[in-house]
Amino acid sequence: MDTLSKSEIESALAARLPSYKIACTLHADGTLSAILSGPETDHFAITGIVRAHYRGAEAIARLANEILREMVLSRQGMKSSRLQTSPLDSNEGR
């Protein structure tokens, strides 16, 4: 099966991630970058996706799942870093 075109990848990802606007860039080395713009200021960028690994509808579904998993992990990391305070911060003002 042929590698999907930029518009096919964007359409397939948008169908699986409906609350996000998807903008892909194809690179000469065969990789793909995707910027997902969500509601409000929610943005996520993925680079270095090897297009040859994602051929066909089943592979695009796998890519969408991998992107969602990375988004969740990223948000969890951001949330936990905001909740943590360093010992220096807790001693300020004393």
C-alpha atoms as a PDB file:
ATOM      1  CA  MET A   1       0.000   0.000   0.000  1.00  0.00           C
ATOM      2  CA  ASP A   2       1.279   3.482  -0.844  1.00  0.00           C
ATOM      3  CA  THR A   3       2.249   6.022   1.769  1.00  0.00           C
ATOM      4  CA  LEU A   4      -0.640   8.385   2.418  1.00  0.00           C
ATOM      5  CA  SER A   5      -0.493  11.964   1.141  1.00  0.00           C
ATOM      6  CA  LYS A   6      -0.414  14.985   3.448  1.00  0.00           C
ATOM      7  CA  SER A   7      -4.135  15.691   2.968  1.00  0.00           C
ATOM      8  CA  GLU A   8      -5.045  12.029   3.521  1.00  0.00           C
ATOM      9  CA  ILE A   9      -3.056  11.969   6.774  1.00  0.00           C
ATOM     10  CA  GLU A  10      -4.601  15.251   7.954  1.00  0.00           C
ATOM     11  CA  SER A  11      -8.112  14.052   7.105  1.00  0.00           C
ATOM     12  CA  ALA A  12      -7.620  10.672   8.772  1.00  0.00           C
ATOM     13  CA  LEU A  13      -6.181  12.214  11.945  1.00  0.00           C
ATOM     14  CA  ALA A  14      -8.872  14.917  12.037  1.00  0.00           C
ATOM     15  CA  ALA A  15     -11.565  12.235  11.819  1.00  0.00           C
ATOM     16  CA  ARG A  16     -10.078  10.509  14.862  1.00  0.00           C
ATOM     17  CA  LEU A  17      -9.225  13.691  16.779  1.00  0.00           C
ATOM     18  CA  PRO A  18     -12.297  15.835  15.981  1.00  0.00           C
ATOM     19  CA  SER A  19     -11.704  18.597  18.518  1.00  0.00           C
ATOM     20  CA  TYR A  20      -8.279  19.398  17.013  1.00  0.00           C
ATOM     21  CA  LYS A  21      -7.229  21.185  13.854  1.00  0.00           C
ATOM     22  CA  ILE A  22      -4.443  19.134  12.255  1.00  0.00           C
ATOM     23  CA  ALA A  23      -1.641  20.659  10.163  1.00  0.00           C
ATOM     24  CA  CYS A  24       0.989  18.293   8.787  1.00  0.00           C
ATOM     25  CA  THR A  25       4.292  18.993   7.094  1.00  0.00           C
ATOM     26  CA  LEU A  26       6.021  16.374   4.970  1.00  0.00           C
ATOM     27  CA  HIS A  27       9.813  16.416   4.949  1.00  0.00           C
ATOM     28  CA  ALA A  28      12.234  15.279   2.236  1.00  0.00           C
ATOM     29  CA  ASP A  29      13.717  12.628   4.554  1.00  0.00           C
ATOM     30  CA  GLY A  30      10.377  10.781   4.636  1.00  0.00           C
ATOM     31  CA  THR A  31       9.272  12.066   8.015  1.00  0.00           C
ATOM     32  CA  LEU A  32       6.166  13.950   9.017  1.00  0.00           C
ATOM     33  CA  SER A  33       5.522  16.704  11.533  1.00  0.00           C
ATOM     34  CA  ALA A  34       2.055  17.385  12.879  1.00  0.00           C
ATOM     35  CA  ILE A  35       0.720  20.339  14.814  1.00  0.00           C
ATOM     36  CA  LEU A  36      -2.550  19.776  16.626  1.00  0.00           C
ATOM     37  CA  SER A  37      -4.434  22.908  17.666  1.00  0.00           C
ATOM     38  CA  GLY A  38      -7.232  22.310  20.091  1.00  0.00           C
ATOM     39  CA  PRO A  39      -9.786  24.376  21.871  1.00  0.00           C
ATOM     40  CA  GLU A  40      -8.503  27.571  23.463  1.00  0.00           C
ATOM     41  CA  THR A  41      -4.701  27.461  23.740  1.00  0.00           C
ATOM     42  CA  ASP A  42      -4.254  23.697  23.653  1.00  0.00           C
ATOM     43  CA  HIS A  43      -1.497  22.925  21.129  1.00  0.00           C
ATOM     44  CA  PHE A  44       0.650  19.856  20.611  1.00  0.00           C
ATOM     45  CA  ALA A  45       3.463  19.263  18.102  1.00  0.00           C
ATOM     46  CA  ILE A  46       4.927  15.960  16.985  1.00  0.00           C
ATOM     47  CA  THR A  47       8.008  15.743  14.794  1.00  0.00           C
ATOM     48  CA  GLY A  48      10.029  12.970  13.227  1.00  0.00           C
ATOM     49  CA  ILE A  49       7.130  10.623  12.463  1.00  0.00           C
ATOM     50  CA  VAL A  50       8.393   8.071   9.921  1.00  0.00           C
ATOM     51  CA  ARG A  51       5.672   8.022   7.272  1.00  0.00           C
ATOM     52  CA  ALA A  52       6.660   4.593   5.976  1.00  0.00           C
ATOM     53  CA  HIS A  53       5.562   3.118   9.322  1.00  0.00           C
ATOM     54  CA  TYR A  54       1.998   4.372   8.852  1.00  0.00           C
ATOM     55  CA  ARG A  55       0.475   3.010   5.670  1.00  0.00           C
ATOM     56  CA  GLY A  56      -3.260   2.543   5.443  1.00  0.00           C
ATOM     57  CA  ALA A  57      -6.265   3.180   7.649  1.00  0.00           C
ATOM     58  CA  GLU A  58      -5.242   0.743  10.387  1.00  0.00           C
ATOM     59  CA  ALA A  59      -1.834   2.388  10.719  1.00  0.00           C
ATOM     60  CA  ILE A  60      -3.356   5.883  10.838  1.00  0.00           C
ATOM     61  CA  ALA A  61      -5.624   4.708  13.665  1.00  0.00           C
ATOM     62  CA  ARG A  62      -2.499   3.447  15.468  1.00  0.00           C
ATOM     63  CA  LEU A  63      -0.758   6.800  14.863  1.00  0.00           C
ATOM     64  CA  ALA A  64      -3.766   8.681  16.267  1.00  0.00           C
ATOM     65  CA  ASN A  65      -3.731   6.451  19.361  1.00  0.00           C
ATOM     66  CA  GLU A  66       0.006   7.012  19.820  1.00  0.00           C
ATOM     67  CA  ILE A  67      -0.477  10.779  19.517  1.00  0.00           C
ATOM     68  CA  LEU A  68      -3.308  10.724  22.070  1.00  0.00           C
ATOM     69  CA  ARG A  69      -1.171   8.680  24.464  1.00  0.00           C
ATOM     70  CA  GLU A  70       1.709  11.168  24.130  1.00  0.00           C
ATOM     71  CA  MET A  71      -0.675  14.080  24.700  1.00  0.00           C
ATOM     72  CA  VAL A  72      -1.996  12.479  27.895  1.00  0.00           C
ATOM     73  CA  LEU A  73       1.524  11.726  29.167  1.00  0.00           C
ATOM     74  CA  SER A  74       2.632  15.268  28.379  1.00  0.00           C
ATOM     75  CA  ARG A  75      -0.337  16.780  30.217  1.00  0.00           C
ATOM     76  CA  GLN A  76       0.242  14.509  33.215  1.00  0.00           C
ATOM     77  CA  GLY A  77       3.885  15.606  33.315  1.00  0.00           C
ATOM     78  CA  MET A  78       2.932  19.281  33.104  1.00  0.00           C
ATOM     79  CA  LYS A  79       0.273  18.897  35.781  1.00  0.00           C
ATOM     80  CA  SER A  80       2.583  17.085  38.200  1.00  0.00           C
ATOM     81  CA  SER A  81       5.392  19.619  37.687  1.00  0.00           C
ATOM     82  CA  ARG A  82       2.960  22.459  38.501  1.00  0.00           C
ATOM     83  CA  LEU A  83       1.806  20.712  41.648  1.00  0.00           C
ATOM     84  CA  GLN A  84       5.308  20.096  42.937  1.00  0.00           C
ATOM     85  CA  THR A  85       7.032  22.891  44.824  1.00  0.00           C
ATOM     86  CA  SER A  86      10.699  22.850  45.567  1.00  0.00           C
ATOM     87  CA  PRO A  87      11.950  23.153  49.172  1.00  0.00           C
ATOM     88  CA  LEU A  88      13.326  26.603  48.297  1.00  0.00           C
ATOM     89  CA  ASP A  89       9.889  27.792  47.162  1.00  0.00           C
ATOM     90  CA  SER A  90       8.215  26.603  50.374  1.00  0.00           C
ATOM     91  CA  ASN A  91      10.759  28.494  52.522  1.00  0.00           C
ATOM     92  CA  GLU A  92      10.275  31.827  50.755  1.00  0.00           C
ATOM     93  CA  GLY A  93       8.686  34.556  52.806  1.00  0.00           C
ATOM     94  CA  ARG A  94       9.701  33.072  56.131  1.00  0.00           C
END
